[in-house]
Amino acid sequence: MGVLKVRGFSLTRSFVVPLVALLVAVGCATGSSSDKGSVSVLAAWGGSEQDSFMAMVKPFTDRTGIKINYTGTRDTSVLTTRIQAGNPPDLAGLPGPGQMYDLAKQGKLISLDGVLDSSQMASDYAPDWIKLGQYNGKTVGIFIKTSLKGLVWYVPKNFQAKAYPLPKTWDDLLALQDTIKNGGTAPWCIGLASSGADGWPGTDWVKDIVLTQAGPSVYDKWAAGTQKWTSAEIKTAFQTWGTNFVNKSGYVYGGAAAMKSTDFADSATPMFATPPKCYMHHQASFMSGIFVEKNPALKPTTDFSFFPMPPVTSANDGGHVVAGDLFGMFKDTAQARALMKYLVTAEAQTIWVKRGGALSANKKVDLASYPDDLSRQMAAVLVGAKIARFDAGDLMPPAMQSAFWKAVLDYVSNPGQLDSILTNLDKIQVDAYK
Amino acid sequence: MDIFQLLTLAGVVVLVPTALAVYIIGLEYVVRLLPDATQPRVRPWIWVTPALVFVALFLVYPTLGTIQISLLDRAGNFVGLANYATVFNDSGVIIAIRNNFLYWLVLYTVFVLVFGVLLAVLADRVRYETLLKSLIFMPMAISFVALGVIWKFMYSYQPADAPQTGTMNALVTTLFHAQPVTWLQDRAIDNPALIATAVWGFTGFAMVILSAALKGIPGDLLEAARVDGAGELTIFRRVILPLLMPTITVVGTTLVIFALKAFDIVYVMTGGNYDTDVLANRMYLELTKFSQPGRAGAVATILLLAVIPVLIFNLRQLRAVESRR
């Protein structure tokens, strides 16, 4: 060691001592915790959603001693990067079925057929929900929670003040918005901005319209990439949205400029102003959580409520677009298997349902578990939907979905260019589904 | 983190310095055995080799890897230049190329340089120069992501009947009594709005370097020009500017490289919507969102090819400036 002693620098002191300290610390840290092992989980939830997930897995940890190491990030590229680097988490939230198919195709997702009890699954879940988690007949994804799309939010006291009736049919809705417009207020508040995903709130409208105007078979073909965007059905859906709502002068608060520049989470705020600047807001079930987050004084049912978007044609009555948070398994460990098995149970799903902000697709979850009438009503719509279809955008490959978001923004800016917008989507469709 | 990962980490922390120490001490020992005349020729290579290895490992290898990936499809089959054809047929990429070259490369570089020169020259003549330069330089201390977030608030839009929360629209509505502007959603002004943000963030960089070069111009040279009866504007045009030119060129080429790899501001502020996309964002999307590593590789290679001539020019200029000292 004498050679390495340069002006008081000692290799022993500089490297070896801290190293020994580090190793001792490591030994202590791992020795005390990893008796039963742990599961690493990566998902997009933060804040209250993360708290709810941790509450959901707490009984599991208490019972089995298996620790959950949760990482929350909204950046979907974290998962892809970790998979590419050969270092995936044990379990991870998937952005949607589209991404799930992609990962399953690449062989990154572990089949859950040997993990989950198939007869239990069949009795707990509607066949549609099980099918949505499958790729080539193998279950590779499960739903932690679900949401209901295509709801129209309104403020009951505003509706009562003007004696506006709740619309049951498409014609009712069009008549109601004319009445509101004639009363001097814009009927709708719409915000299409969303960091990194601008445009998606608009695509939700188009999905609703395709499902209840053209019907579920066109919707399925459209999501699967076999229905041309330039086809009469899809073009009509865009036009129905444009001519009746977004491009109709005075029907959206602030017009196209406000739609494009307002974040979806802030867009309904003018509905709660006095006097209201709009009366209706089209958004999924999770919006109730955002209302309360923006203004904790608001109470569900009394301060805000919803009615399902009426079907465009009565033949497709009861058609609803649904969505959900999928989970997949990337590493096959005993601990990960145990956690997967636990997460699909009614017991686990009831925990999040009780905390609010989630609907469960598990039929065994008691409707009484929902924290308020509003979420109970949503759960009832979800369970009772005659035609339930998963969010078509999430079913599309990411490149197609991304182009759909952009197309909506372009359509709102330049309704006259619909044909060229749809032609471009067709071009992307040919490539994206390869 | 499991014990295995930590052991690997500890191993790396110890092994890498040990290996380097053994390498240097051991080879120095070997060199000393060589004849005295050969020693000076061999020794530099011993010191340079680790650096060369690291450059090869972390720069050359990934570059060649990227070029290789750009020739493969998603399944890993060789497809020749098909990815390049797809990329050049994508109207989104064409817009990104336009933005990179027209807005970023030209407008951004020119504005940063013009403001940099003006501020350096003007600040040189005032008493509170240090304060002024510190203020202008300050945005350099924030990351481009933070810069984007701040300016997104500055550009925020509210309908005309609501109070304007964004600084820009507050100015537009109260000072000029005009309608608020959707700065980041209107195709006519969104690119210039992004460029303004980037210029604000980077002018300090150009100013500081140009200011240092300005201080290097001998005072008697300016004095002689004044004695000869030259006005201040003539001195600026005929004396200062030519002497600053080599530095301006180096700063300019550096800015061009920054312009070609522009990403953060666009990603944060518009996400590339409304025709504001840039190539780096396309690359990011293709790789992480669309799972098309081949196309991402093609975009990366295009960027690399665009940067190489600028890099060579920049290095030559740098050498020219240094040789003049």
PDB file of N, CA and C in Angstrom, chain A residues 197-255:
ATOM      1  N   ALA A 197     -50.916  14.336 -24.346  1.00  0.00           N
ATOM      2  CA  ALA A 197     -51.976  13.555 -24.986  1.00  0.00           C
ATOM      3  C   ALA A 197     -53.102  14.458 -25.452  1.00  0.00           C
ATOM      4  N   ASP A 198     -52.771  15.675 -25.880  1.00  0.00           N
ATOM      5  CA  ASP A 198     -53.796  16.617 -26.333  1.00  0.00           C
ATOM      6  C   ASP A 198     -54.744  15.953 -27.331  1.00  0.00           C
ATOM      7  N   GLY A 199     -56.019  16.198 -27.155  1.00  0.00           N
ATOM      8  CA  GLY A 199     -56.990  15.704 -28.121  1.00  0.00           C
ATOM      9  C   GLY A 199     -57.836  14.550 -27.627  1.00  0.00           C
ATOM     10  N   TRP A 200     -57.350  13.764 -26.641  1.00  0.00           N
ATOM     11  CA  TRP A 200     -58.109  12.558 -26.270  1.00  0.00           C
ATOM     12  C   TRP A 200     -59.528  12.855 -25.794  1.00  0.00           C
ATOM     13  N   PRO A 201     -59.771  13.975 -25.050  1.00  0.00           N
ATOM     14  CA  PRO A 201     -61.161  14.172 -24.613  1.00  0.00           C
ATOM     15  C   PRO A 201     -62.122  14.286 -25.807  1.00  0.00           C
ATOM     16  N   GLY A 202     -61.629  14.791 -26.934  1.00  0.00           N
ATOM     17  CA  GLY A 202     -62.462  14.889 -28.130  1.00  0.00           C
ATOM     18  C   GLY A 202     -62.730  13.523 -28.738  1.00  0.00           C
ATOM     19  N   THR A 203     -61.717  12.657 -28.685  1.00  0.00           N
ATOM     20  CA  THR A 203     -61.908  11.328 -29.266  1.00  0.00           C
ATOM     21  C   THR A 203     -62.983  10.552 -28.499  1.00  0.00           C
ATOM     22  N   ASP A 204     -63.144  10.858 -27.208  1.00  0.00           N
ATOM     23  CA  ASP A 204     -64.190  10.187 -26.420  1.00  0.00           C
ATOM     24  C   ASP A 204     -65.583  10.460 -26.992  1.00  0.00           C
ATOM     25  N   TRP A 205     -65.809  11.689 -27.437  1.00  0.00           N
ATOM     26  CA  TRP A 205     -67.090  12.029 -28.075  1.00  0.00           C
ATOM     27  C   TRP A 205     -67.292  11.174 -29.324  1.00  0.00           C
ATOM     28  N   VAL A 206     -66.233  11.148 -30.166  1.00  0.00           N
ATOM     29  CA  VAL A 206     -66.345  10.433 -31.439  1.00  0.00           C
ATOM     30  C   VAL A 206     -66.623   8.946 -31.188  1.00  0.00           C
ATOM     31  N   LYS A 207     -65.946   8.353 -30.173  1.00  0.00           N
ATOM     32  CA  LYS A 207     -66.160   6.935 -29.855  1.00  0.00           C
ATOM     33  C   LYS A 207     -67.610   6.690 -29.461  1.00  0.00           C
ATOM     34  N   ASP A 208     -68.146   7.562 -28.582  1.00  0.00           N
ATOM     35  CA  ASP A 208     -69.555   7.451 -28.164  1.00  0.00           C
ATOM     36  C   ASP A 208     -70.471   7.451 -29.369  1.00  0.00           C
ATOM     37  N   ILE A 209     -70.196   8.412 -30.276  1.00  0.00           N
ATOM     38  CA  ILE A 209     -71.081   8.580 -31.426  1.00  0.00           C
ATOM     39  C   ILE A 209     -70.973   7.375 -32.356  1.00  0.00           C
ATOM     40  N   VAL A 210     -69.751   6.891 -32.616  1.00  0.00           N
ATOM     41  CA  VAL A 210     -69.597   5.716 -33.487  1.00  0.00           C
ATOM     42  C   VAL A 210     -70.356   4.532 -32.889  1.00  0.00           C
ATOM     43  N   LEU A 211     -70.223   4.320 -31.572  1.00  0.00           N
ATOM     44  CA  LEU A 211     -70.843   3.145 -30.945  1.00  0.00           C
ATOM     45  C   LEU A 211     -72.363   3.177 -31.029  1.00  0.00           C
ATOM     46  N   THR A 212     -72.958   4.341 -30.763  1.00  0.00           N
ATOM     47  CA  THR A 212     -74.423   4.353 -30.729  1.00  0.00           C
ATOM     48  C   THR A 212     -75.053   4.857 -32.026  1.00  0.00           C
ATOM     49  N   GLN A 213     -74.233   5.290 -32.991  1.00  0.00           N
ATOM     50  CA  GLN A 213     -74.779   5.696 -34.281  1.00  0.00           C
ATOM     51  C   GLN A 213     -74.605   4.561 -35.301  1.00  0.00           C
ATOM     52  N   ALA A 214     -73.353   4.125 -35.505  1.00  0.00           N
ATOM     53  CA  ALA A 214     -73.080   3.068 -36.482  1.00  0.00           C
ATOM     54  C   ALA A 214     -73.257   1.687 -35.866  1.00  0.00           C
ATOM     55  N   GLY A 215     -73.150   1.602 -34.534  1.00  0.00           N
ATOM     56  CA  GLY A 215     -73.361   0.325 -33.863  1.00  0.00           C
ATOM     57  C   GLY A 215     -72.092  -0.415 -33.517  1.00  0.00           C
ATOM     58  N   PRO A 216     -72.240  -1.442 -32.638  1.00  0.00           N
ATOM     59  CA  PRO A 216     -71.063  -2.135 -32.104  1.00  0.00           C
ATOM     60  C   PRO A 216     -70.219  -2.859 -33.150  1.00  0.00           C
ATOM     61  N   SER A 217     -70.835  -3.365 -34.236  1.00  0.00           N
ATOM     62  CA  SER A 217     -70.004  -4.139 -35.168  1.00  0.00           C
ATOM     63  C   SER A 217     -69.054  -3.218 -35.928  1.00  0.00           C
ATOM     64  N   VAL A 218     -69.549  -2.041 -36.323  1.00  0.00           N
ATOM     65  CA  VAL A 218     -68.666  -1.069 -36.962  1.00  0.00           C
ATOM     66  C   VAL A 218     -67.594  -0.625 -35.970  1.00  0.00           C
ATOM     67  N   TYR A 219     -68.023  -0.410 -34.715  1.00  0.00           N
ATOM     68  CA  TYR A 219     -67.098   0.027 -33.665  1.00  0.00           C
ATOM     69  C   TYR A 219     -65.959  -0.984 -33.509  1.00  0.00           C
ATOM     70  N   ASP A 220     -66.307  -2.268 -33.471  1.00  0.00           N
ATOM     71  CA  ASP A 220     -65.286  -3.304 -33.301  1.00  0.00           C
ATOM     72  C   ASP A 220     -64.309  -3.319 -34.467  1.00  0.00           C
ATOM     73  N   LYS A 221     -64.869  -3.215 -35.695  1.00  0.00           N
ATOM     74  CA  LYS A 221     -64.004  -3.232 -36.878  1.00  0.00           C
ATOM     75  C   LYS A 221     -63.093  -2.003 -36.884  1.00  0.00           C
ATOM     76  N   TRP A 222     -63.664  -0.897 -36.433  1.00  0.00           N
ATOM     77  CA  TRP A 222     -62.919   0.370 -36.386  1.00  0.00           C
ATOM     78  C   TRP A 222     -61.741   0.243 -35.411  1.00  0.00           C
ATOM     79  N   ALA A 223     -62.011  -0.299 -34.229  1.00  0.00           N
ATOM     80  CA  ALA A 223     -60.954  -0.455 -33.227  1.00  0.00           C
ATOM     81  C   ALA A 223     -59.908  -1.448 -33.712  1.00  0.00           C
ATOM     82  N   ALA A 224     -60.358  -2.470 -34.463  1.00  0.00           N
ATOM     83  CA  ALA A 224     -59.436  -3.513 -34.913  1.00  0.00           C
ATOM     84  C   ALA A 224     -58.667  -3.093 -36.157  1.00  0.00           C
ATOM     85  N   GLY A 225     -59.022  -1.941 -36.726  1.00  0.00           N
ATOM     86  CA  GLY A 225     -58.264  -1.443 -37.872  1.00  0.00           C
ATOM     87  C   GLY A 225     -58.768  -1.950 -39.208  1.00  0.00           C
ATOM     88  N   THR A 226     -59.988  -2.537 -39.236  1.00  0.00           N
ATOM     89  CA  THR A 226     -60.499  -3.036 -40.514  1.00  0.00           C
ATOM     90  C   THR A 226     -61.605  -2.143 -41.070  1.00  0.00           C
ATOM     91  N   GLN A 227     -61.945  -1.086 -40.334  1.00  0.00           N
ATOM     92  CA  GLN A 227     -62.938  -0.128 -40.817  1.00  0.00           C
ATOM     93  C   GLN A 227     -62.183   1.127 -41.241  1.00  0.00           C
ATOM     94  N   LYS A 228     -62.341   1.527 -42.498  1.00  0.00           N
ATOM     95  CA  LYS A 228     -61.630   2.710 -42.985  1.00  0.00           C
ATOM     96  C   LYS A 228     -62.140   3.969 -42.291  1.00  0.00           C
ATOM     97  N   TRP A 229     -61.233   4.880 -42.016  1.00  0.00           N
ATOM     98  CA  TRP A 229     -61.626   6.160 -41.414  1.00  0.00           C
ATOM     99  C   TRP A 229     -62.450   6.975 -42.401  1.00  0.00           C
ATOM    100  N   THR A 230     -62.157   6.793 -43.682  1.00  0.00           N
ATOM    101  CA  THR A 230     -62.884   7.558 -44.696  1.00  0.00           C
ATOM    102  C   THR A 230     -64.255   6.947 -44.990  1.00  0.00           C
ATOM    103  N   SER A 231     -64.583   5.795 -44.355  1.00  0.00           N
ATOM    104  CA  SER A 231     -65.888   5.178 -44.593  1.00  0.00           C
ATOM    105  C   SER A 231     -66.999   6.108 -44.124  1.00  0.00           C
ATOM    106  N   ALA A 232     -68.179   5.912 -44.710  1.00  0.00           N
ATOM    107  CA  ALA A 232     -69.302   6.797 -44.414  1.00  0.00           C
ATOM    108  C   ALA A 232     -69.596   6.838 -42.912  1.00  0.00           C
ATOM    109  N   GLU A 233     -69.505   5.671 -42.230  1.00  0.00           N
ATOM    110  CA  GLU A 233     -69.866   5.602 -40.808  1.00  0.00           C
ATOM    111  C   GLU A 233     -68.975   6.499 -39.944  1.00  0.00           C
ATOM    112  N   ILE A 234     -67.654   6.397 -40.153  1.00  0.00           N
ATOM    113  CA  ILE A 234     -66.739   7.156 -39.300  1.00  0.00           C
ATOM    114  C   ILE A 234     -66.805   8.646 -39.659  1.00  0.00           C
ATOM    115  N   LYS A 235     -66.900   8.929 -40.963  1.00  0.00           N
ATOM    116  CA  LYS A 235     -66.981  10.320 -41.384  1.00  0.00           C
ATOM    117  C   LYS A 235     -68.241  10.969 -40.805  1.00  0.00           C
ATOM    118  N   THR A 236     -69.364  10.229 -40.857  1.00  0.00           N
ATOM    119  CA  THR A 236     -70.604  10.761 -40.304  1.00  0.00           C
ATOM    120  C   THR A 236     -70.463  11.030 -38.807  1.00  0.00           C
ATOM    121  N   ALA A 237     -69.747  10.150 -38.104  1.00  0.00           N
ATOM    122  CA  ALA A 237     -69.567  10.341 -36.659  1.00  0.00           C
ATOM    123  C   ALA A 237     -68.836  11.656 -36.382  1.00  0.00           C
ATOM    124  N   PHE A 238     -67.755  11.890 -37.129  1.00  0.00           N
ATOM    125  CA  PHE A 238     -67.027  13.150 -36.972  1.00  0.00           C
ATOM    126  C   PHE A 238     -67.956  14.334 -37.255  1.00  0.00           C
ATOM    127  N   GLN A 239     -68.712  14.211 -38.364  1.00  0.00           N
ATOM    128  CA  GLN A 239     -69.594  15.324 -38.742  1.00  0.00           C
ATOM    129  C   GLN A 239     -70.699  15.539 -37.708  1.00  0.00           C
ATOM    130  N   THR A 240     -71.221  14.445 -37.159  1.00  0.00           N
ATOM    131  CA  THR A 240     -72.259  14.559 -36.140  1.00  0.00           C
ATOM    132  C   THR A 240     -71.732  15.350 -34.946  1.00  0.00           C
ATOM    133  N   TRP A 241     -70.500  15.032 -34.572  1.00  0.00           N
ATOM    134  CA  TRP A 241     -69.871  15.743 -33.447  1.00  0.00           C
ATOM    135  C   TRP A 241     -69.670  17.209 -33.799  1.00  0.00           C
ATOM    136  N   GLY A 242     -69.149  17.451 -34.992  1.00  0.00           N
ATOM    137  CA  GLY A 242     -68.821  18.815 -35.396  1.00  0.00           C
ATOM    138  C   GLY A 242     -70.044  19.688 -35.590  1.00  0.00           C
ATOM    139  N   THR A 243     -70.989  19.219 -36.428  1.00  0.00           N
ATOM    140  CA  THR A 243     -72.098  20.105 -36.785  1.00  0.00           C
ATOM    141  C   THR A 243     -73.051  20.327 -35.616  1.00  0.00           C
ATOM    142  N   ASN A 244     -73.181  19.336 -34.711  1.00  0.00           N
ATOM    143  CA  ASN A 244     -74.106  19.512 -33.594  1.00  0.00           C
ATOM    144  C   ASN A 244     -73.486  20.194 -32.388  1.00  0.00           C
ATOM    145  N   PHE A 245     -72.152  20.055 -32.228  1.00  0.00           N
ATOM    146  CA  PHE A 245     -71.551  20.560 -30.994  1.00  0.00           C
ATOM    147  C   PHE A 245     -70.368  21.491 -31.238  1.00  0.00           C
ATOM    148  N   VAL A 246     -69.194  20.894 -31.473  1.00  0.00           N
ATOM    149  CA  VAL A 246     -67.965  21.695 -31.396  1.00  0.00           C
ATOM    150  C   VAL A 246     -67.819  22.781 -32.447  1.00  0.00           C
ATOM    151  N   ASN A 247     -68.373  22.562 -33.642  1.00  0.00           N
ATOM    152  CA  ASN A 247     -68.186  23.593 -34.664  1.00  0.00           C
ATOM    153  C   ASN A 247     -69.412  24.489 -34.796  1.00  0.00           C
ATOM    154  N   LYS A 248     -70.360  24.318 -33.889  1.00  0.00           N
ATOM    155  CA  LYS A 248     -71.575  25.114 -33.947  1.00  0.00           C
ATOM    156  C   LYS A 248     -71.333  26.373 -33.122  1.00  0.00           C
ATOM    157  N   SER A 249     -71.409  27.500 -33.788  1.00  0.00           N
ATOM    158  CA  SER A 249     -71.049  28.748 -33.123  1.00  0.00           C
ATOM    159  C   SER A 249     -71.906  28.999 -31.881  1.00  0.00           C
ATOM    160  N   GLY A 250     -71.263  29.273 -30.757  1.00  0.00           N
ATOM    161  CA  GLY A 250     -71.974  29.603 -29.530  1.00  0.00           C
ATOM    162  C   GLY A 250     -72.384  28.415 -28.684  1.00  0.00           C
ATOM    163  N   TYR A 251     -72.062  27.188 -29.138  1.00  0.00           N
ATOM    164  CA  TYR A 251     -72.480  26.012 -28.375  1.00  0.00           C
ATOM    165  C   TYR A 251     -71.415  25.500 -27.410  1.00  0.00           C
ATOM    166  N   VAL A 252     -70.177  26.019 -27.558  1.00  0.00           N
ATOM    167  CA  VAL A 252     -69.124  25.636 -26.612  1.00  0.00           C
ATOM    168  C   VAL A 252     -68.531  26.912 -26.035  1.00  0.00           C
ATOM    169  N   TYR A 253     -68.415  26.956 -24.713  1.00  0.00           N
ATOM    170  CA  TYR A 253     -67.879  28.136 -24.049  1.00  0.00           C
ATOM    171  C   TYR A 253     -66.458  28.432 -24.546  1.00  0.00           C
ATOM    172  N   GLY A 254     -66.255  29.631 -25.080  1.00  0.00           N
ATOM    173  CA  GLY A 254     -64.936  30.033 -25.552  1.00  0.00           C
ATOM    174  C   GLY A 254     -64.594  29.571 -26.952  1.00  0.00           C
ATOM    175  N   GLY A 255     -65.446  28.718 -27.536  1.00  0.00           N
ATOM    176  CA  GLY A 255     -65.204  28.266 -28.905  1.00  0.00           C
ATOM    177  C   GLY A 255     -63.946  27.424 -29.060  1.00  0.00           C
TER     178      GLY A 255
END
